[in-house]
Short mmCIF file of C-alpha atoms in Angstrom, two decimals:
data_model
loop_
_atom_site.label_atom_id
_atom_site.label_comp_id
_atom_site.label_asym_id
_atom_site.label_seq_id
_atom_site.Cartn_x
_atom_site.Cartn_y
_atom_site.Cartn_z
CA LEU A 1 -8.20 2.60 7.04
CA SER A 2 -10.01 1.45 10.18
CA LEU A 3 -9.62 4.92 11.64
CA LEU A 4 -10.95 6.44 8.40
CA ASN A 5 -14.06 4.27 8.60
CA ASP A 6 -14.57 5.20 12.26
CA VAL A 7 -14.21 8.90 11.49
CA ALA A 8 -16.71 8.63 8.64
CA GLY A 9 -19.21 6.84 10.84
CA SER A 10 -18.76 9.30 13.65
CA LEU A 11 -19.25 12.24 11.30
CA VAL A 12 -22.42 10.76 9.86
CA ARG A 13 -23.88 10.06 13.32
CA GLY A 14 -22.94 13.49 14.59
CA LEU A 15 -24.43 15.21 11.58
CA SER A 16 -27.65 13.26 11.95
CA GLU A 17 -27.97 14.10 15.63
CA ALA A 18 -27.21 17.77 15.04
CA LYS A 19 -29.64 17.87 12.10
CA HIS A 20 -27.01 19.31 9.78
CA ASP A 21 -27.60 19.48 6.05
CA ASP A 22 -26.07 16.22 4.82
CA ARG A 23 -26.08 17.44 1.26
CA ALA A 24 -24.03 20.49 2.25
CA VAL A 25 -21.49 18.30 4.07
CA TYR A 26 -21.31 15.97 1.09
CA ASN A 27 -20.66 18.95 -1.16
CA ALA A 28 -17.91 20.09 1.18
CA PHE A 29 -16.08 16.76 0.90
CA VAL A 30 -16.50 16.83 -2.87
CA ALA A 31 -14.99 20.32 -2.93
CA VAL A 32 -11.95 18.97 -1.07
CA ALA A 33 -11.69 16.11 -3.55
CA ARG A 34 -11.55 18.62 -6.40
CA LEU A 35 -8.29 20.04 -5.11
CA GLU A 36 -5.45 19.54 -7.57
CA GLY A 37 -1.67 19.70 -7.58
CA GLY A 38 0.20 18.91 -4.39
CA GLU A 39 -3.01 18.31 -2.43
CA SER A 40 -4.27 15.53 -4.71
CA VAL A 41 -3.67 12.94 -1.97
CA LEU A 42 -6.70 14.42 -0.20
CA VAL A 43 -8.93 13.14 -2.98
CA PHE A 44 -8.89 9.57 -1.68
CA PRO A 45 -10.05 10.12 1.91
CA ALA A 46 -12.41 12.83 0.66
CA VAL A 47 -14.23 10.53 -1.79
CA SER A 48 -14.42 7.89 0.95
CA LEU A 49 -16.02 10.33 3.39
CA ALA A 50 -18.35 11.66 0.70
CA SER A 51 -19.44 8.13 -0.25
CA SER A 52 -20.05 7.36 3.44
CA ILE A 53 -22.32 10.39 3.65
CA LEU A 54 -24.22 9.20 0.60
CA THR A 55 -24.64 5.59 1.63
CA SER A 56 -25.22 6.11 5.37
CA SER A 57 -27.30 9.27 5.46
CA LEU A 58 -28.77 10.18 2.11
CA GLU A 59 -29.70 6.61 1.15
CA SER A 60 -32.68 6.63 3.49
CA SER A 61 -34.18 9.54 1.59
CA ASN A 62 -33.45 7.99 -1.82
CA ALA A 63 -31.13 10.92 -2.50
CA ILE A 64 -28.29 8.94 -4.10
CA LYS A 65 -28.30 10.22 -7.63
CA HIS A 66 -26.46 9.01 -10.69
CA ASN A 67 -24.68 12.36 -10.90
CA ASP A 68 -23.39 11.96 -7.34
CA LYS A 69 -21.88 8.54 -8.05
CA ASP A 70 -20.53 9.65 -11.41
CA GLU A 71 -18.81 12.66 -9.88
CA LEU A 72 -17.09 10.60 -7.19
CA ILE A 73 -15.90 8.07 -9.77
CA ASN A 74 -14.58 10.87 -11.99
CA LEU A 75 -12.67 12.39 -9.08
CA PHE A 76 -11.20 9.03 -8.11
CA LEU A 77 -10.10 8.12 -11.64
CA LYS A 78 -8.59 11.54 -12.22
CA ALA A 79 -6.52 11.35 -9.03
CA SER A 80 -5.44 7.73 -9.38
CA LEU A 81 -4.85 7.33 -13.12
CA THR A 82 -4.37 10.73 -14.76
CA SER A 83 -2.33 12.73 -12.24
CA THR A 84 1.40 13.12 -12.75
CA PRO A 85 3.24 11.62 -11.01
CA PHE A 86 0.96 8.70 -10.26
CA PRO A 87 -0.06 8.48 -6.60
CA HIS A 88 1.51 6.06 -4.15
CA PRO A 89 -0.58 2.90 -3.69
CA ILE A 90 -0.85 3.63 0.04
CA HIS A 91 -2.63 6.88 -0.81
CA VAL A 92 -5.00 5.08 -3.20
CA ALA A 93 -5.81 2.62 -0.41
CA LEU A 94 -7.37 5.51 1.52
CA ALA A 95 -10.26 5.19 -0.94
CA THR A 96 -11.11 1.70 0.37
CA PRO A 97 -14.52 2.70 1.82
CA PHE A 98 -15.40 4.25 -1.55
CA LEU A 99 -14.31 1.22 -3.57
CA THR A 100 -16.03 -1.30 -1.31
CA SER A 101 -19.32 0.60 -1.29
CA ASP A 102 -21.64 -1.42 -3.52
CA HIS A 103 -24.00 1.55 -3.63
CA ILE A 104 -21.35 3.59 -5.46
CA ILE A 105 -19.22 1.02 -7.32
CA ASP A 106 -21.68 -1.41 -8.83
CA GLN A 107 -21.27 -3.73 -11.82
CA ALA A 108 -22.14 -1.01 -14.32
CA ALA A 109 -19.61 1.39 -12.81
CA PHE A 110 -16.91 -1.28 -12.97
CA ASP A 111 -17.75 -2.36 -16.52
CA GLU A 112 -18.15 1.11 -18.01
CA ARG A 113 -15.71 3.23 -16.01
CA LEU A 114 -13.14 1.48 -13.84
CA ALA A 115 -12.17 -1.60 -15.87
CA PRO A 116 -11.65 0.18 -19.23
CA ALA A 117 -9.64 2.98 -17.59
CA LEU A 118 -7.49 0.53 -15.63
CA GLY A 119 -6.83 -1.64 -18.68
CA LEU A 120 -5.88 1.35 -20.84
CA LYS A 121 -3.54 2.90 -18.28
CA LEU A 122 -1.96 -0.45 -17.40
CA ARG A 123 -0.93 -0.99 -20.99
CA ALA A 124 0.39 2.56 -21.32
CA HIS A 125 2.22 2.84 -17.95
CA PRO A 126 2.60 -0.68 -16.53
CA GLU A 127 5.24 0.04 -13.89
CA SER A 128 3.28 2.97 -12.47
CA VAL A 129 -0.21 1.52 -12.75
CA LEU A 130 0.22 -2.15 -11.74
CA PRO A 131 0.81 -1.23 -8.05
CA ILE A 132 -2.33 0.93 -8.16
CA LEU A 133 -4.33 -1.79 -9.91
CA GLU A 134 -3.31 -4.32 -7.27
CA VAL A 135 -4.62 -2.06 -4.49
CA ILE A 136 -7.86 -1.25 -6.32
CA LEU A 137 -8.65 -4.88 -7.10
CA ALA A 138 -7.82 -5.92 -3.53
CA CYS A 139 -10.49 -3.46 -2.37
CA LEU A 140 -12.99 -4.59 -4.99
CA THR A 141 -12.77 -8.21 -3.81
CA ASN A 142 -14.72 -6.97 -0.77
CA ASN A 143 -17.38 -5.38 -2.98
CA ARG A 144 -19.81 -8.17 -3.69
CA ARG A 145 -21.49 -6.56 -6.66
CA ILE A 146 -18.48 -6.96 -8.95
CA ASP A 147 -17.79 -9.80 -11.38
CA GLY A 148 -14.70 -9.31 -13.50
CA SER A 149 -14.97 -12.23 -15.90
CA LYS A 150 -16.01 -10.21 -18.98
CA HIS A 151 -12.81 -8.19 -18.65
CA MET A 152 -10.56 -11.27 -18.71
CA VAL A 153 -11.22 -12.42 -22.26
CA ASP A 154 -10.79 -11.07 -25.76
CA GLY A 155 -13.88 -10.09 -27.66
CA GLY A 156 -17.28 -9.01 -26.43
CA ASP A 157 -17.71 -6.08 -24.10
CA GLY A 158 -14.30 -6.60 -22.54
CA ALA A 159 -12.42 -6.57 -25.84
CA SER A 160 -10.45 -3.45 -25.04
CA THR A 161 -9.76 -4.43 -21.45
CA ASN A 162 -8.57 -8.03 -20.94
CA LEU A 163 -7.03 -7.36 -17.56
CA LEU A 164 -6.03 -11.03 -17.32
CA SER A 165 -3.59 -10.96 -20.23
CA SER A 166 -2.39 -7.45 -19.39
CA VAL A 167 -1.46 -8.57 -15.87
CA SER A 168 -0.21 -12.08 -16.71
CA LYS A 169 2.47 -10.77 -19.06
CA HIS A 170 4.25 -9.23 -16.07
CA LEU A 171 4.92 -12.67 -14.60
CA LYS A 172 7.76 -12.56 -17.16
CA SER A 173 9.01 -9.11 -16.17
CA ALA A 174 12.72 -8.65 -15.61
CA LYS A 175 11.85 -6.77 -12.42
CA LEU A 176 11.12 -8.71 -9.27
CA GLU A 177 8.59 -6.23 -7.96
CA MET A 178 6.54 -6.43 -11.14
CA ARG A 179 6.44 -10.23 -10.98
CA TRP A 180 5.39 -10.03 -7.34
CA LEU A 181 2.62 -7.55 -8.07
CA ALA A 182 1.47 -9.60 -11.06
CA TRP A 183 0.79 -12.81 -9.14
CA LYS A 184 -0.97 -10.97 -6.31
CA THR A 185 -3.16 -9.11 -8.79
CA LEU A 186 -4.06 -12.37 -10.53
CA VAL A 187 -5.36 -13.76 -7.23
CA HIS A 188 -7.53 -10.65 -6.83
CA LEU A 189 -8.90 -11.15 -10.35
CA ALA A 190 -9.78 -14.75 -9.49
CA LYS A 191 -11.82 -13.49 -6.54
CA LEU A 192 -13.98 -11.14 -8.64
CA SER A 193 -16.58 -13.87 -9.09
CA TYR A 194 -19.80 -12.51 -7.68
CA SER A 195 -23.23 -12.98 -9.24
CA GLU A 196 -26.40 -11.04 -8.48
CA ARG A 197 -29.98 -12.13 -8.95
CA GLU A 198 -33.37 -11.09 -7.73
CA GLY A 199 -34.93 -13.50 -5.27
CA GLY A 200 -37.92 -13.67 -3.02
CA MET A 201 -36.06 -11.58 -0.44
CA GLY A 202 -34.78 -9.00 -2.91
CA ARG A 203 -31.32 -8.76 -4.42
CA GLN A 204 -29.19 -11.78 -3.59
CA THR A 205 -25.46 -12.26 -4.13
CA SER A 206 -23.72 -15.57 -4.74
CA LEU A 207 -20.35 -16.80 -5.89
CA ASN A 208 -19.57 -18.25 -9.29
CA LEU A 209 -16.47 -19.93 -10.68
CA GLU A 210 -16.13 -18.02 -13.93
CA SER A 211 -13.38 -15.55 -13.06
CA THR A 212 -11.62 -18.13 -10.88
CA THR A 213 -11.59 -20.64 -13.73
CA LEU A 214 -10.34 -18.11 -16.29
CA VAL A 215 -7.38 -17.12 -14.13
CA THR A 216 -6.54 -20.71 -13.19
CA ASN A 217 -6.68 -21.95 -16.78
CA ALA A 218 -4.49 -19.07 -17.96
CA LEU A 219 -1.86 -19.93 -15.34
CA CYS A 220 -1.93 -23.62 -16.25
CA GLU A 221 -1.56 -22.83 -19.94
CA ALA A 222 1.39 -20.55 -19.25
CA LEU A 223 3.11 -23.24 -17.17
CA THR A 224 2.47 -25.90 -19.81
CA ALA A 225 3.53 -23.87 -22.85
CA THR A 226 7.10 -24.20 -24.07
CA THR A 227 7.04 -21.42 -26.63
CA GLY A 228 5.09 -18.26 -27.22
CA SER A 229 4.64 -14.95 -25.45
CA THR A 230 2.86 -16.47 -22.43
CA ALA A 231 5.20 -19.43 -21.80
CA LEU A 232 6.88 -19.32 -18.38
CA THR A 233 10.22 -20.79 -19.32
CA THR A 234 12.33 -20.02 -16.24
CA SER A 235 12.04 -20.73 -12.51
CA ASP A 236 11.79 -17.01 -11.79
CA TYR A 237 8.77 -16.74 -14.06
CA ARG A 238 7.12 -19.94 -12.84
CA SER A 239 7.44 -19.00 -9.17
CA GLY A 240 4.88 -16.23 -9.57
CA ALA A 241 2.40 -18.61 -11.23
CA TYR A 242 2.89 -21.10 -8.41
CA ALA A 243 2.21 -18.41 -5.81
CA ALA A 244 -0.93 -17.30 -7.66
CA LEU A 245 -2.23 -20.87 -7.91
CA GLU A 246 -1.68 -21.36 -4.19
CA GLY A 247 -3.64 -18.19 -3.49
CA VAL A 248 -6.50 -19.33 -5.73
CA ALA A 249 -6.63 -22.73 -3.99
CA ILE A 250 -6.80 -21.10 -0.55
CA TYR A 251 -9.57 -18.81 -1.76
CA ILE A 252 -11.63 -21.72 -3.14
CA THR A 253 -11.07 -23.81 -0.01
CA ASN A 254 -12.28 -20.99 2.24
CA LYS A 255 -15.43 -20.66 0.13
CA LEU A 256 -16.39 -24.34 -0.02
CA PRO A 257 -19.81 -25.31 1.31
CA GLY A 258 -19.59 -25.93 5.04
CA ILE A 259 -16.73 -23.49 5.70
CA ASN A 260 -18.13 -20.92 8.12
CA GLY A 261 -17.33 -17.26 7.53
CA HIS A 262 -17.00 -14.54 10.16
CA ASN A 263 -19.22 -11.97 8.50
CA GLU A 264 -21.88 -11.66 5.82
CA LEU A 265 -19.36 -11.23 3.00
CA SER A 266 -16.97 -14.00 4.01
CA SER A 267 -19.90 -16.37 4.58
CA LEU A 268 -20.70 -16.40 0.85
CA GLN A 269 -19.86 -19.85 -0.43
CA PHE A 270 -19.75 -21.83 -3.61
CA ALA A 271 -22.83 -23.99 -4.18
CA GLU A 272 -22.79 -27.77 -3.97
CA ARG A 273 -23.37 -27.87 -7.71
CA ASP A 274 -19.96 -26.22 -8.20
CA THR A 275 -18.12 -29.15 -6.58
CA PRO A 276 -17.63 -31.21 -9.79
CA ASN A 277 -16.22 -28.16 -11.59
CA ILE A 278 -13.89 -27.43 -8.67
CA ALA A 279 -12.74 -31.06 -8.74
CA GLU A 280 -12.04 -30.84 -12.47
CA LEU A 281 -10.09 -27.62 -11.93
CA ALA A 282 -8.04 -29.19 -9.13
CA ASP A 283 -7.26 -32.20 -11.29
CA LYS A 284 -5.99 -29.96 -14.08
CA VAL A 285 -3.89 -27.81 -11.75
CA LEU A 286 -2.25 -30.77 -10.01
CA SER A 287 -1.32 -32.36 -13.33
CA THR A 288 0.14 -29.05 -14.47
CA LEU A 289 2.08 -28.39 -11.27
CA VAL A 290 3.64 -31.86 -11.16
CA GLY A 291 4.71 -31.55 -14.78
CA SER A 292 6.16 -28.11 -14.22
CA ILE A 293 7.92 -28.35 -10.86
CA VAL A 294 10.34 -31.01 -12.07
CA LYS A 295 11.93 -28.28 -14.23
CA ASP A 296 12.85 -26.19 -11.18
CA LYS A 297 16.24 -27.01 -9.75
CA ALA A 298 17.43 -23.76 -8.22
CA ALA A 299 16.02 -20.92 -6.17
CA ALA A 300 14.72 -17.76 -7.73
CA THR A 301 16.49 -14.51 -6.99
CA THR A 302 15.92 -12.79 -3.65
CA PHE A 303 13.76 -9.71 -3.80
CA ALA A 304 15.50 -6.37 -4.00
CA ALA A 305 15.40 -3.93 -1.10
CA ASP A 306 12.56 -1.93 -2.64
CA ALA A 307 10.34 -4.94 -3.38
CA PRO A 308 6.98 -5.19 -1.59
CA ASP A 309 8.18 -7.87 0.84
CA THR A 310 11.87 -8.38 1.55
CA SER A 311 11.70 -10.88 4.40
CA PHE A 312 12.09 -13.97 2.22
CA SER A 313 13.16 -15.24 -1.16
CA LEU A 314 10.71 -16.53 -3.72
CA VAL A 315 12.04 -20.05 -4.22
CA ALA A 316 10.25 -21.55 -7.20
CA LYS A 317 10.50 -25.17 -6.16
CA GLU A 318 9.27 -24.51 -2.63
CA VAL A 319 6.41 -22.31 -3.79
CA GLY A 320 5.38 -24.94 -6.32
CA TYR A 321 5.53 -27.65 -3.67
CA THR A 322 3.28 -25.62 -1.36
CA ALA A 323 0.85 -25.07 -4.23
CA ILE A 324 0.72 -28.83 -4.85
CA LEU A 325 -0.07 -29.57 -1.21
CA THR A 326 -2.74 -26.85 -1.13
CA TRP A 327 -4.54 -28.19 -4.20
CA MET A 328 -4.25 -31.76 -2.86
CA TRP A 329 -5.88 -30.62 0.36
CA LEU A 330 -8.63 -28.96 -1.67
CA SER A 331 -9.24 -32.24 -3.52
CA LYS A 332 -9.43 -34.13 -0.24
CA ARG A 333 -11.74 -31.50 1.21
CA ILE A 334 -14.32 -32.06 -1.51
CA MET A 335 -13.74 -35.83 -1.48
CA GLN A 336 -12.84 -35.89 -5.17
CA THR A 337 -9.63 -37.94 -5.25
CA ASP A 338 -10.86 -41.17 -6.86
CA ALA A 339 -9.83 -41.79 -10.47
CA LYS A 340 -8.22 -38.37 -10.68
CA SER A 341 -5.03 -38.37 -12.71
CA GLY A 342 -3.86 -35.07 -11.23
CA TYR A 343 -4.17 -36.23 -7.62
CA ASP A 344 -2.47 -39.53 -8.44
CA ALA A 345 0.34 -37.67 -10.19
CA ALA A 346 0.83 -35.51 -7.11
CA LEU A 347 0.95 -38.57 -4.85
CA ASN A 348 3.50 -40.21 -7.14
CA TYR A 349 5.58 -37.01 -7.08
CA LEU A 350 5.67 -37.06 -3.27
CA ALA A 351 6.48 -40.79 -3.09
CA ASP A 352 9.00 -40.99 -5.94
CA PRO A 353 12.11 -40.27 -3.81
CA VAL A 354 11.18 -43.21 -1.56
CA ASN A 355 11.16 -45.55 -4.53
CA LYS A 356 14.26 -44.01 -6.12
CA TYR A 357 16.24 -42.88 -3.10
CA SER A 358 19.45 -40.98 -3.78
CA VAL A 359 21.25 -39.20 -0.99
CA LYS A 360 22.93 -36.86 -3.44
CA ASP A 361 19.98 -35.23 -5.12
CA GLY A 362 18.25 -34.16 -1.88
CA GLU A 363 14.79 -34.97 -3.22
CA PHE A 364 13.89 -37.32 -0.35
CA ARG A 365 14.63 -34.61 2.20
CA PHE A 366 12.76 -32.00 0.16
CA ARG A 367 9.60 -33.89 -0.77
CA VAL A 368 9.15 -36.15 2.27
CA GLY A 369 10.79 -33.88 4.82
CA SER A 370 8.63 -30.98 3.72
CA LEU A 371 5.55 -32.96 4.73
CA VAL A 372 6.82 -32.65 8.30
CA ILE A 373 8.05 -29.03 8.06
CA PRO A 374 6.33 -27.48 5.02
CA PRO A 375 7.89 -24.58 3.15
CA MET A 376 6.56 -21.15 4.02
CA SER A 377 3.40 -20.09 2.23
CA VAL A 378 4.26 -17.10 0.05
CA TYR A 379 0.59 -16.23 -0.36
CA LEU A 380 -0.27 -16.30 3.35
CA SER A 381 2.93 -14.45 4.23
CA SER A 382 2.04 -11.70 1.76
CA MET A 383 -1.41 -11.40 3.32
CA GLY A 384 0.14 -11.09 6.77
CA SER A 385 2.53 -8.43 5.51
CA ASN A 386 -0.39 -6.46 4.06
CA ALA A 387 -2.27 -6.65 7.34
CA THR A 388 0.63 -5.38 9.43
CA SER A 389 1.60 -2.63 7.03
CA GLY A 390 -1.97 -1.35 6.58
#
């Protein structure tokens, strides 16, 4: 993907210096993207290169037209969601420059084109489309013109979409890979929390908590429920929710006021006024996790050979423990631990084996010993795996 971006930039610079017709080059990439059949994989790098031409070269002359953007979106959706067989997620990832371009994929494009198509295809072909959805949403988290909250609830404009419920149901899949993809996708949904407004210096982007709160509340409700279609009644099911909650906590922590980012996008932070809502969310999550983790006695099943990451098992109790520590750290970070029932419950959970020591149950070694050598972070390990695999 880095090479693809470099090639696109080099092409744009070279075309500018040579005074080539940018529109003709754009049309050439679009012609490649129209190829069908066995060459459909070329669509994804082609739309990326075409979008780079539009945003880097034609933008200065105000030549980005609605028809241009619409054509690229049509080509992308056709290749990713209507071709048979469905493309490999690695091929879809070649469209990263296209998906992260906020000149091409803006809020209207997401609301009217991408989200409805993704929701429809996910319900019709979940095993084929969930891997593609995970890749697309991972890319869109780096596009700061997208807020996904209206597509995570029933009713309103997102009535036919509700990506949140469509993804969450796969936390209960009988297949390990689907559960893995579900929790990762839920973290991506939680990150689609950008807001745009016009300010004195033009269009300004900020973070909001709406999508993050919707995802977090849905996970807490699923962990708390004992019956119903959303209830996570086994350790295998709960482990995915724990991993997602850990990922959400890390995301929030990295976006707290005072945490410095490394670039313009990562430097976006939650506002100070969001702190009380974050504290309330942390309190709810900690209460939920402590009440849920006591149900987990055994490890979840090891991932199969064809699962996305095979280097470790998803052990529900360990993942839940890591999630508890992560949300406790978040509470400490915002200095919101006083009179918080969730934080107190988490402290009591950690200290309980000291008060009720039993060498046989192993809880002292697990809870207190894990403070010295914490269990591996499933969320951070998955991010590292993604980085090394491209």
